[in-house]
Coordinates of C-alpha atoms in Angstrom, one line a residue:
M1 CA -98.8 -17.1 -45.4
D2 CA -99.5 -19.1 -42.4
I3 CA -96.6 -21.3 -41.2
I4 CA -97.5 -24.0 -38.6
F5 CA -95.3 -26.3 -36.5
E6 CA -96.8 -28.5 -33.7
T7 CA -95.6 -31.5 -31.6
I8 CA -97.3 -34.1 -29.6
S9 CA -96.9 -33.2 -25.8
K10 CA -97.7 -34.9 -22.4
C11 CA -98.3 -31.6 -20.7
T12 CA -101.6 -30.2 -19.5
V13 CA -103.2 -26.8 -20.0
E14 CA -101.9 -25.7 -16.8
D15 CA -98.4 -26.6 -17.9
F16 CA -98.9 -24.7 -21.0
W17 CA -99.9 -21.5 -19.2
K18 CA -97.1 -22.0 -16.9
S19 CA -94.5 -22.1 -19.9
I20 CA -96.3 -19.1 -21.4
H21 CA -96.0 -17.0 -18.3
I22 CA -92.1 -17.8 -18.3
L23 CA -91.9 -16.7 -22.0
I24 CA -93.8 -13.4 -21.3
S25 CA -92.0 -12.4 -18.0
K26 CA -88.5 -13.7 -19.0
P27 CA -88.0 -13.3 -22.8
H28 CA -84.4 -12.8 -22.4
V29 CA -83.8 -16.5 -21.6
V30 CA -84.8 -17.2 -25.2
N31 CA -83.7 -13.9 -26.8
K32 CA -79.9 -13.2 -26.1
R33 CA -80.5 -9.5 -27.5
L34 CA -82.5 -8.8 -24.4
W35 CA -81.8 -7.7 -21.0
G36 CA -85.5 -8.4 -19.8
C37 CA -88.9 -6.7 -20.2
K38 CA -91.3 -4.3 -18.6
I39 CA -95.1 -4.9 -18.5
L40 CA -96.7 -1.4 -19.3
I41 CA -100.3 -2.4 -19.4
N42 CA -102.3 -5.3 -18.1
M43 CA -106.0 -5.7 -18.5
E44 CA -108.4 -8.6 -18.3
Y45 CA -111.8 -9.1 -19.9
N46 CA -114.7 -11.7 -19.9
K47 CA -115.3 -11.8 -23.6
N48 CA -113.4 -13.1 -26.6
L49 CA -111.5 -10.8 -29.1
S50 CA -112.9 -12.5 -32.1
N51 CA -113.9 -9.2 -33.8
S52 CA -111.7 -8.7 -36.8
F53 CA -111.9 -4.9 -36.4
F54 CA -109.9 -5.0 -33.2
Y55 CA -107.0 -7.0 -34.9
K56 CA -107.1 -4.6 -37.9
S57 CA -107.0 -1.5 -35.5
L58 CA -103.4 -2.8 -34.2
D59 CA -101.8 -1.3 -37.3
D60 CA -102.6 2.1 -35.8
L61 CA -101.5 1.2 -32.3
K62 CA -97.9 1.9 -32.4
I63 CA -95.5 2.8 -29.6
N64 CA -92.1 4.5 -30.5
N65 CA -91.0 5.1 -26.9
S66 CA -92.1 4.7 -23.2
C67 CA -93.3 8.3 -23.2
A68 CA -96.0 7.4 -25.8
V69 CA -97.6 4.7 -23.5
T70 CA -100.1 7.1 -22.2
Q71 CA -101.4 8.0 -25.7
F72 CA -101.4 4.4 -26.6
Y73 CA -103.5 3.4 -23.8
E74 CA -106.0 6.0 -24.5
R75 CA -106.3 4.8 -28.2
L76 CA -106.4 1.0 -27.0
M77 CA -109.3 1.8 -24.7
I78 CA -111.3 3.5 -27.3
T79 CA -110.7 0.5 -29.6
L80 CA -111.8 -2.0 -26.7
D81 CA -114.8 0.0 -25.8
Q82 CA -116.0 -0.3 -29.3
L83 CA -116.0 -4.0 -29.0
N84 CA -118.3 -3.8 -25.8
L85 CA -116.0 -5.9 -23.7
E86 CA -116.5 -6.3 -20.0
N87 CA -113.6 -5.4 -17.9
K88 CA -112.9 -8.1 -15.2
L89 CA -112.6 -5.2 -12.6
E90 CA -116.1 -4.3 -13.2
T91 CA -117.8 -7.8 -12.8
N92 CA -117.4 -10.8 -10.6
L93 CA -116.7 -13.3 -13.5
N94 CA -113.4 -15.0 -14.2
S95 CA -111.6 -13.4 -16.9
T96 CA -111.2 -15.2 -20.3
L97 CA -108.9 -12.7 -22.0
E98 CA -105.9 -10.9 -21.0
C99 CA -104.2 -8.0 -22.8
L100 CA -100.7 -7.0 -22.1
V101 CA -98.5 -4.3 -23.5
I102 CA -94.8 -4.9 -22.8
E103 CA -91.6 -3.1 -23.6
L104 CA -88.6 -5.3 -24.6
L105 CA -85.4 -3.7 -23.1
P106 CA -82.2 -4.4 -25.1
K107 CA -79.0 -5.8 -23.5
N108 CA -77.0 -3.2 -25.4
Y109 CA -78.4 0.1 -24.0
D110 CA -77.9 2.1 -27.2
E111 CA -80.3 0.0 -29.2
N112 CA -84.0 1.1 -29.9
H113 CA -86.5 -0.6 -27.5
A114 CA -89.3 -2.8 -29.2
Y115 CA -93.0 -3.0 -28.0
Q116 CA -95.3 -6.2 -28.1
F117 CA -99.1 -6.4 -27.7
I118 CA -100.1 -9.7 -26.3
V119 CA -103.5 -11.3 -26.2
I120 CA -104.0 -14.3 -23.9
D121 CA -107.1 -16.1 -24.9
K122 CA -108.0 -18.6 -22.2
E123 CA -110.9 -20.2 -23.7
K124 CA -109.1 -21.1 -27.0
V125 CA -105.6 -21.8 -25.1
T126 CA -104.0 -19.4 -27.3
V127 CA -101.3 -16.7 -26.9
T128 CA -100.8 -14.1 -29.8
F129 CA -97.8 -11.7 -30.2
Y130 CA -98.2 -8.6 -32.0
D131 CA -95.2 -6.1 -32.7
I132 CA -96.4 -2.5 -32.1
T133 CA -93.1 -0.7 -32.4
V134 CA -93.3 2.1 -35.3
S135 CA -91.5 0.9 -38.2
D136 CA -89.1 3.9 -38.2
N137 CA -87.5 2.6 -35.1
N138 CA -86.0 -0.4 -37.0
Q139 CA -86.2 -2.7 -34.0
I140 CA -84.1 -5.8 -33.9
L141 CA -85.4 -7.3 -30.8
C142 CA -88.4 -9.4 -31.8
P143 CA -90.3 -10.7 -35.0
N144 CA -92.0 -7.9 -36.7
F145 CA -94.8 -10.1 -37.6
T146 CA -97.7 -11.8 -35.7
Y147 CA -97.3 -15.1 -34.3
C148 CA -98.9 -17.4 -31.6
F149 CA -98.6 -20.5 -29.4
S150 CA -101.8 -22.7 -28.6
Y151 CA -102.4 -26.1 -27.1
K152 CA -105.0 -28.4 -28.4
S153 CA -105.8 -32.0 -28.3
N154 CA -102.5 -32.9 -26.6
K155 CA -100.4 -30.8 -29.2
L156 CA -98.2 -27.7 -28.6
I157 CA -98.7 -25.6 -31.7
L158 CA -96.8 -22.6 -33.1
K159 CA -98.2 -20.6 -35.9
A160 CA -96.4 -17.7 -37.5
F161 CA -97.8 -15.2 -40.1
S162 CA -94.8 -14.3 -42.2
E163 CA -92.4 -15.3 -44.8
N164 CA -89.4 -13.9 -42.9
S165 CA -87.3 -17.1 -42.9
K166 CA -84.7 -15.8 -40.3
S167 CA -87.2 -15.0 -37.6
I168 CA -89.3 -18.0 -38.4
S169 CA -86.3 -20.3 -37.9
W170 CA -85.6 -18.5 -34.5
L171 CA -89.0 -19.2 -33.4
K172 CA -88.9 -22.8 -34.5
E173 CA -85.6 -23.7 -33.3
C174 CA -85.0 -21.7 -30.3
V175 CA -88.4 -20.5 -28.8
F176 CA -90.6 -23.3 -29.5
P177 CA -88.4 -26.0 -28.1
Q178 CA -88.0 -23.9 -25.0
V179 CA -91.7 -23.5 -24.6
I180 CA -92.1 -27.3 -24.9
K181 CA -89.4 -27.9 -22.2
W182 CA -91.0 -25.4 -19.8
A183 CA -94.3 -27.1 -20.2
E184 CA -93.0 -30.5 -19.6
E185 CA -90.1 -30.2 -17.2
P186 CA -90.8 -31.2 -13.6
E187 CA -90.6 -29.0 -10.2
L188 CA -87.5 -27.2 -10.0
D189 CA -84.7 -27.2 -7.2
L190 CA -85.3 -25.7 -3.9
H191 CA -83.4 -22.4 -4.6
K192 CA -85.3 -22.1 -7.9
K193 CA -88.6 -22.7 -6.2
N194 CA -87.9 -19.9 -3.6
C195 CA -86.3 -17.7 -6.3
K196 CA -88.4 -18.0 -9.2
D197 CA -88.1 -14.3 -10.2
S198 CA -84.8 -12.3 -10.4
L199 CA -84.4 -8.9 -8.6
S200 CA -87.6 -9.6 -6.5
L201 CA -86.7 -7.4 -3.6
I202 CA -86.1 -4.4 -5.6
C203 CA -87.6 -2.4 -8.6
S204 CA -86.3 -4.3 -11.7
D205 CA -87.4 -1.3 -13.8
K206 CA -85.0 1.0 -11.8
F207 CA -82.2 -1.6 -11.8
Y208 CA -82.2 -1.4 -15.5
D209 CA -81.3 2.2 -15.8
K210 CA -79.3 2.3 -12.8
Y211 CA -77.0 -0.5 -14.1
N212 CA -76.4 0.9 -17.3
E213 CA -75.7 4.2 -15.7
L214 CA -73.0 2.7 -13.6
K215 CA -71.9 0.4 -16.5
I216 CA -71.2 3.5 -18.7
K217 CA -69.7 5.5 -15.6
Y218 CA -67.3 2.6 -14.5
G219 CA -67.4 -0.3 -16.9
K220 CA -65.1 0.5 -19.9
A221 CA -62.5 2.5 -17.8
L222 CA -62.1 -0.4 -15.3
V223 CA -62.0 -3.2 -18.0
K224 CA -59.3 -1.1 -19.9
I225 CA -56.9 -0.8 -16.9
W226 CA -57.6 -4.2 -15.1
P227 CA -54.4 -5.4 -13.9
E228 CA -55.5 -8.8 -12.3
C229 CA -55.1 -12.1 -14.0
T230 CA -59.0 -12.7 -13.9
D231 CA -61.3 -12.0 -16.6
P232 CA -62.3 -8.1 -16.4
S233 CA -65.6 -8.7 -18.7
K234 CA -66.9 -11.1 -16.1
F235 CA -65.7 -9.6 -12.8
V236 CA -66.1 -5.9 -13.4
Y237 CA -69.7 -6.0 -14.8
E238 CA -70.8 -8.6 -12.1
D239 CA -69.6 -6.3 -9.3
I240 CA -71.4 -3.3 -11.2
S241 CA -74.5 -5.5 -11.0
I242 CA -74.2 -6.2 -7.4
A243 CA -73.4 -2.6 -6.6
T244 CA -76.5 -1.5 -8.5
Y245 CA -78.7 -4.2 -6.5
L246 CA -77.2 -3.0 -3.1
L247 CA -77.8 0.8 -4.0
L248 CA -81.5 0.2 -4.7
L249 CA -81.9 -2.1 -1.7
W250 CA -80.5 0.6 0.4
G251 CA -82.6 3.4 -1.3
N252 CA -79.6 5.3 -2.6
T253 CA -78.9 6.7 0.9
S254 CA -75.4 8.1 1.2
N255 CA -75.3 7.6 4.9
T256 CA -75.3 3.7 4.7
T257 CA -72.4 2.1 6.3
F258 CA -71.0 -1.4 5.1
V259 CA -68.2 -3.8 5.3
D260 CA -67.4 -6.2 2.5
V261 CA -65.9 -9.4 4.3
G262 CA -63.4 -11.0 1.8
C263 CA -63.6 -8.1 -0.6
G264 CA -61.0 -9.7 -3.1
N265 CA -60.2 -7.1 -5.8
G266 CA -62.1 -4.4 -3.8
L267 CA -64.2 -3.5 -6.8
L268 CA -67.4 -3.6 -5.1
V269 CA -66.1 -1.3 -2.5
Y270 CA -64.7 1.0 -4.8
I271 CA -68.1 1.6 -6.6
L272 CA -70.2 1.7 -3.5
T273 CA -67.9 4.4 -2.1
M274 CA -67.7 6.3 -5.1
E275 CA -71.5 6.3 -5.2
G276 CA -71.5 8.0 -1.8
C277 CA -71.8 5.1 0.8
I278 CA -69.2 4.8 3.6
G279 CA -67.6 1.5 4.0
L280 CA -64.6 -0.9 4.5
G281 CA -63.3 -3.9 2.5
V282 CA -61.0 -6.6 4.2
D283 CA -59.2 -9.5 2.7
V284 CA -56.6 -11.8 3.8
R285 CA -54.4 -10.8 0.7
K286 CA -53.9 -7.4 -0.8
R287 CA -54.5 -7.2 -4.6
G288 CA -52.6 -5.2 -7.0
I289 CA -55.5 -3.1 -8.2
W290 CA -56.1 -1.7 -4.7
D291 CA -53.2 0.8 -5.3
M292 CA -55.2 2.1 -8.3
Y293 CA -58.1 3.2 -6.2
P294 CA -58.5 6.7 -4.8
N295 CA -57.6 7.2 -1.1
N296 CA -61.3 7.5 0.0
V297 CA -61.6 3.7 -0.8
K298 CA -60.8 1.8 2.4
L299 CA -59.3 -1.4 1.9
E300 CA -57.4 -3.4 4.6
E301 CA -55.3 -6.6 4.5
K302 CA -56.5 -8.7 7.6
T303 CA -57.1 -12.2 8.4
I304 CA -60.5 -12.5 10.0
T305 CA -61.0 -14.9 12.8
P306 CA -63.7 -15.7 15.6
G307 CA -61.6 -13.4 17.7
N308 CA -61.6 -10.5 15.7
I309 CA -65.0 -10.5 14.0
K310 CA -66.5 -7.8 16.5
D311 CA -64.2 -5.2 14.7
L312 CA -66.6 -5.6 11.8
S313 CA -69.8 -5.3 13.6
K314 CA -70.0 -1.5 13.8
Y315 CA -71.0 -1.4 10.3
E316 CA -74.9 -1.3 9.3
W317 CA -74.7 -3.8 6.6
I318 CA -72.3 -6.8 6.4
I319 CA -71.6 -7.9 2.8
G320 CA -70.4 -11.5 2.0
N321 CA -69.9 -11.5 -1.8
H322 CA -68.4 -15.0 -2.7
S323 CA -66.6 -14.8 0.9
D324 CA -66.0 -18.6 0.7
E325 CA -65.0 -19.9 4.2
L326 CA -66.4 -16.7 5.8
T327 CA -69.9 -17.4 4.3
P328 CA -71.4 -18.9 7.4
W329 CA -69.7 -16.2 9.5
I330 CA -71.6 -13.3 7.8
P331 CA -74.7 -13.8 10.1
V332 CA -72.6 -14.2 13.1
I333 CA -70.8 -10.8 12.3
A334 CA -74.1 -9.2 11.9
A335 CA -75.4 -10.7 15.2
Q336 CA -72.5 -9.5 17.1
G337 CA -73.0 -5.9 16.2
S338 CA -76.4 -5.0 17.3
Y339 CA -80.1 -5.8 16.9
N340 CA -80.3 -3.6 14.0
N341 CA -77.4 -5.0 11.8
K342 CA -78.4 -6.3 8.4
F343 CA -76.6 -8.5 6.0
F344 CA -76.3 -9.4 2.2
L345 CA -74.9 -12.8 1.4
L346 CA -74.1 -14.2 -1.9
P347 CA -72.7 -17.9 -1.3
C348 CA -70.3 -19.6 -3.7
C349 CA -68.0 -22.2 -2.4
A350 CA -69.3 -24.3 0.3
F351 CA -67.6 -24.3 3.7
N352 CA -68.7 -25.0 7.4
L353 CA -68.4 -22.8 10.2
N354 CA -65.1 -24.2 11.3
G355 CA -63.7 -23.3 7.8
T356 CA -63.7 -26.9 6.6
K357 CA -65.2 -28.0 3.1
Y358 CA -69.0 -28.5 3.3
K359 CA -70.2 -31.9 2.4
R360 CA -73.8 -32.3 1.1
R361 CA -76.2 -33.8 3.4
D362 CA -79.2 -34.5 1.0
S363 CA -78.0 -36.4 -2.1
S364 CA -81.4 -35.5 -3.8
K365 CA -80.3 -32.0 -4.3
S366 CA -77.2 -30.5 -5.9
Q367 CA -74.4 -29.4 -3.8
Y368 CA -75.4 -25.7 -4.4
A369 CA -79.0 -26.1 -3.5
D370 CA -78.1 -28.2 -0.4
Y371 CA -75.6 -25.5 0.9
L372 CA -78.0 -22.7 0.2
E373 CA -80.7 -24.6 2.4
Y374 CA -78.1 -25.1 5.1
I375 CA -76.9 -21.4 5.1
K376 CA -80.8 -20.3 5.0
S377 CA -81.3 -22.7 8.0
L378 CA -78.3 -21.2 9.9
C379 CA -79.4 -17.6 9.3
E380 CA -82.9 -18.4 10.5
D381 CA -81.7 -20.4 13.7
F382 CA -79.7 -17.1 14.5
G383 CA -82.8 -15.2 14.6
F384 CA -82.8 -13.5 11.1
D385 CA -85.7 -13.0 8.9
V386 CA -84.1 -14.1 5.5
K387 CA -85.2 -13.4 1.9
L388 CA -83.8 -15.1 -1.1
D389 CA -83.4 -13.2 -4.3
R390 CA -81.8 -14.1 -7.8
L391 CA -79.3 -11.6 -9.2
K392 CA -78.8 -10.7 -12.7
I393 CA -75.0 -11.6 -12.8
P394 CA -72.9 -13.6 -15.3
S395 CA -72.6 -16.7 -13.0
T396 CA -74.5 -19.9 -12.2
K397 CA -74.4 -19.1 -8.3
R398 CA -76.5 -16.0 -8.4
I399 CA -78.9 -16.6 -5.4
C400 CA -78.4 -14.1 -2.5
L401 CA -79.5 -14.1 1.1
V402 CA -80.9 -10.8 2.4
S403 CA -81.8 -9.9 6.0
E404 CA -83.0 -6.5 7.1
N405 CA -84.9 -7.7 10.2
R406 CA -84.9 -10.2 13.0
S407 CA -87.5 -12.8 13.7
Y408 CA -87.7 -11.9 17.3
Q409 CA -88.1 -8.9 19.4
A410 CA -85.4 -6.6 20.7
E411 CA -85.7 -7.7 24.3
E412 CA -84.7 -11.3 23.3
Y413 CA -81.3 -10.1 21.6
E414 CA -79.0 -11.2 24.5
K415 CA -80.6 -14.6 24.6
Y416 CA -79.9 -14.9 20.9
C417 CA -76.1 -13.9 21.2
Y418 CA -75.7 -16.7 23.8
F419 CA -77.4 -19.2 21.5
I420 CA -75.1 -18.3 18.6
Q421 CA -71.9 -18.4 20.9
D422 CA -73.0 -21.9 22.0
T423 CA -73.3 -22.9 18.5
L424 CA -69.9 -21.6 17.6
N425 CA -68.5 -23.3 20.6
I426 CA -69.8 -26.8 19.3
A427 CA -68.9 -26.2 15.8
L428 CA -65.3 -25.1 16.4
R429 CA -64.3 -27.3 19.3
I430 CA -61.9 -30.2 18.1
N431 CA -60.2 -32.3 20.7
N432 CA -61.4 -29.9 23.4
N433 CA -59.7 -27.1 21.5
L434 CA -61.4 -24.1 19.8
N435 CA -60.1 -24.4 16.1
F436 CA -61.1 -22.2 13.0
K437 CA -59.3 -23.0 9.8
A438 CA -58.7 -19.5 8.2
R439 CA -57.7 -19.0 4.6
E440 CA -53.8 -19.0 4.1
K441 CA -52.2 -15.6 3.4
V442 CA -50.2 -16.9 0.6
E443 CA -52.4 -18.3 -1.9
K444 CA -51.4 -21.8 -3.0
V445 CA -50.6 -22.2 -6.7
R446 CA -53.1 -25.0 -8.0
N447 CA -52.5 -25.2 -11.8
C448 CA -50.3 -28.1 -12.1
T449 CA -47.1 -26.1 -12.3
Q450 CA -46.2 -27.8 -8.9
V451 CA -46.5 -31.2 -10.2
D452 CA -43.2 -33.1 -11.3
K453 CA -42.9 -32.5 -15.1
D454 CA -41.8 -36.1 -15.8
I455 CA -45.2 -37.1 -14.3
L456 CA -47.1 -34.7 -16.5
E457 CA -45.4 -35.7 -19.6
W458 CA -46.0 -39.4 -18.7
I459 CA -49.7 -38.8 -18.2
V460 CA -49.9 -36.8 -21.5
Q461 CA -48.2 -39.4 -23.7
C462 CA -50.2 -42.2 -21.9
I463 CA -53.5 -40.4 -22.8
A464 CA -52.4 -39.6 -26.5
K465 CA -51.2 -43.3 -27.1
Y466 CA -54.5 -44.5 -25.9
L467 CA -56.6 -42.2 -28.1
I468 CA -54.4 -43.1 -31.3
Q469 CA -54.2 -46.7 -30.5
G470 CA -56.3 -49.0 -33.0
C471 CA -57.0 -46.1 -35.5
E472 CA -56.0 -46.0 -39.1
L473 CA -52.8 -44.5 -39.7
E474 CA -51.9 -45.4 -43.2
R475 CA -53.7 -42.7 -45.0
A476 CA -55.1 -39.3 -43.7
W477 CA -53.8 -37.7 -40.6
S478 CA -55.6 -39.0 -37.5
S479 CA -57.0 -37.3 -34.3
G480 CA -57.8 -40.7 -32.9
K481 CA -60.7 -41.7 -30.9
E482 CA -63.1 -39.4 -28.9
V483 CA -63.6 -40.9 -25.5
E484 CA -65.0 -40.0 -22.1
I485 CA -62.8 -38.4 -19.5
A486 CA -64.0 -41.2 -17.1
E487 CA -62.5 -43.9 -19.5
V488 CA -59.2 -42.0 -19.5
I489 CA -59.0 -41.7 -15.7
K490 CA -58.8 -45.4 -15.5
L491 CA -55.4 -45.3 -17.4
I492 CA -53.7 -43.1 -14.7
P493 CA -52.3 -44.9 -11.6
E494 CA -54.1 -43.8 -8.3
N495 CA -51.3 -42.1 -6.7
M496 CA -50.6 -39.9 -9.7
L497 CA -54.2 -38.9 -9.6
K498 CA -54.2 -37.9 -6.1
N499 CA -51.1 -35.8 -6.7
L500 CA -53.0 -34.1 -9.5
K501 CA -56.0 -33.6 -7.4
S502 CA -54.2 -31.9 -4.4
E503 CA -52.1 -29.5 -6.8
C504 CA -54.6 -28.4 -9.6
G505 CA -58.1 -30.0 -9.3
G506 CA -57.5 -33.1 -11.4
L507 CA -57.1 -34.6 -14.8
Q508 CA -59.5 -32.1 -16.6
T509 CA -57.1 -29.1 -15.6
L510 CA -54.2 -31.1 -16.8
L511 CA -56.1 -31.6 -20.2
R512 CA -57.1 -27.9 -20.5
N513 CA -53.5 -26.8 -19.6
N514 CA -52.4 -28.9 -22.7
H515 CA -55.2 -27.5 -24.9
H516 CA -52.6 -27.2 -27.9
I517 CA -52.7 -31.1 -27.8
F518 CA -56.1 -32.0 -26.6
K519 CA -59.6 -30.5 -26.8
V520 CA -62.1 -31.3 -24.0
I521 CA -66.0 -30.9 -25.1
K522 CA -68.8 -32.1 -22.9
G523 CA -66.8 -34.3 -20.8
K524 CA -65.0 -36.1 -23.7
V525 CA -61.4 -35.7 -24.9
Q526 CA -59.7 -36.0 -28.3
I527 CA -56.4 -35.2 -29.8
R528 CA -56.6 -31.6 -31.4
Y529 CA -55.6 -30.8 -35.0
P530 CA -52.7 -28.5 -34.8
K531 CA -53.3 -24.7 -35.3
S532 CA -51.5 -22.9 -38.3
I533 CA -49.9 -19.5 -38.1
E534 CA -53.0 -17.9 -39.8
E535 CA -55.4 -19.6 -37.7
V536 CA -53.6 -18.0 -34.6
K537 CA -53.5 -14.8 -36.2
K538 CA -57.3 -14.7 -36.8
T539 CA -58.0 -15.7 -33.2
M540 CA -55.7 -12.9 -31.9
K541 CA -56.7 -10.1 -34.1
H542 CA -59.4 -8.8 -31.9
T543 CA -57.2 -8.6 -28.9
K544 CA -54.4 -6.4 -27.8
K545 CA -52.2 -9.0 -26.5
A546 CA -48.9 -9.6 -28.2
F547 CA -48.5 -13.1 -29.4
K548 CA -45.5 -15.2 -30.8
V549 CA -45.4 -18.2 -33.1
Q550 CA -42.8 -20.9 -33.7
V551 CA -41.2 -20.6 -30.4
K552 CA -42.0 -23.8 -28.7
R553 CA -41.5 -27.2 -29.9
C554 CA -44.3 -29.0 -32.0
W555 CA -45.7 -31.7 -29.8
F556 CA -47.2 -33.6 -32.9
Y557 CA -44.1 -33.2 -34.7
D558 CA -42.3 -35.0 -32.0
N559 CA -44.7 -37.4 -30.7
H560 CA -47.7 -38.2 -33.0
P561 CA -47.0 -41.4 -35.1
Q562 CA -47.9 -39.5 -38.3
G563 CA -45.9 -36.3 -37.2
C564 CA -47.5 -32.9 -37.7
P565 CA -49.9 -32.6 -40.9
L566 CA -48.6 -29.0 -41.2
S567 CA -45.8 -27.8 -43.2
D568 CA -42.6 -26.4 -41.3
D569 CA -43.7 -22.8 -42.5
S570 CA -47.4 -22.9 -41.7
C571 CA -47.4 -24.7 -38.2
S572 CA -47.6 -22.1 -35.3
F573 CA -45.1 -24.4 -33.4
L574 CA -41.6 -24.9 -34.2
H575 CA -40.6 -28.2 -36.2
F576 CA -37.1 -29.6 -35.1
V577 CA -35.2 -31.8 -37.4
K578 CA -34.1 -34.7 -35.4

């Protein structure tokens, strides 16, 4: 049965094909089961595939693993030859038909791969997807029926040939809206324009295998013993991904030397060292996990300043992985070493050369895009040939800058060194004194614990009273109004807001610290319904952390005009009789 969905669109044919290109090359954006895909076969022809014989033949053109691609290709060519199609490579005509075979790579490395045959019909402005995975594989990565997208008379159309309601719903509610968005969205930010594809500087196929090899080798063991207060599921796998990228960028050469400036937990240094590279990690503060690494992992507690950066220049590769105030200094350190020094830089927090916070220069761009442009421009001014790439890491700030060469000849090296030094002298000169603001060795606590408790309690009570004010309190228990945080901010005196901002990042942090009272969703705040003991148990049953209930006083019992809606026995907090 044919099921059709369509919508009127303002996009053009070119916009439609732009959207389809993204869908084919980046299926993981709409399919969370996928890591990505691999294009196995790509052929272009000059004649329409209208012959029903070809489509019926697809039932016999199945792939069960990548080793069978050769056999599949041979059978496919026989089928295409029988249709008397003209191969684009054999003619001078523009192609009207493109045929691809792609392998869908699962995010879970143990799952079976899936294979799709895709026919792009440029005359009919239609793209059709066929599942060609053998049925024995029981693949769960893509619909097992045929579906297509097309553009006709200012309409975007999705057609599916199945009664599979679950997959049909996914195509309709997830994939089709994204295809429409891609077709209609304007030009991207600067960093997206320069980095449209992920992992463009390395072989992405090799990355998939290498990443999963390192993930199995180090991932679970590190998550299990992780002693830091940070989230191991993010930091461990992010550094495994960065290590994979660097190893492939360096060609897995065991004699590569590196220094990780601002190495933090030292995990990247540990993985690269264990994989045979020779390097050092330096950071202003030692982390607890450092003592857990083997002796061959070299980590040093050291404050980096303009006066001692030459100590790091002897290494071939200079790494700045979320190096904060040292980010603009990574090309400086590389330049100080030799003409052949290289660097890898992954910017996060924005800082100037003098260690102060960077302020956006172009209001038409995001802070992140503007800072990337500044850092790239700085590196190029210092004589580096810089390439941008998009990493595959669980972070919104995943654009890296890589330089393996200089933009000038070796004879000009000394001239550029003088230029860099002059630039630093200007950037650091304040009141005729050279000044660089290094990070403090003892990290300042910024989680509201340093703010006077009376002030915190007053703010909580003020917000709660405002949310409840004017609500019906005679009948059912009320969570009060849901309002924008910007509206709540107006309730707090300016001096209190400044105090909060300096200690913990502001009002949102305070609200999240009091998540048992408030819930914050999409910039709006409302009083939370209190949690019962059973709800807490369900939340914690999948974790190994010990938890206690009915230890702290129930805020609702003491402060809400209607009291706590839960009984003394069921509330996860303690009810005191006044």
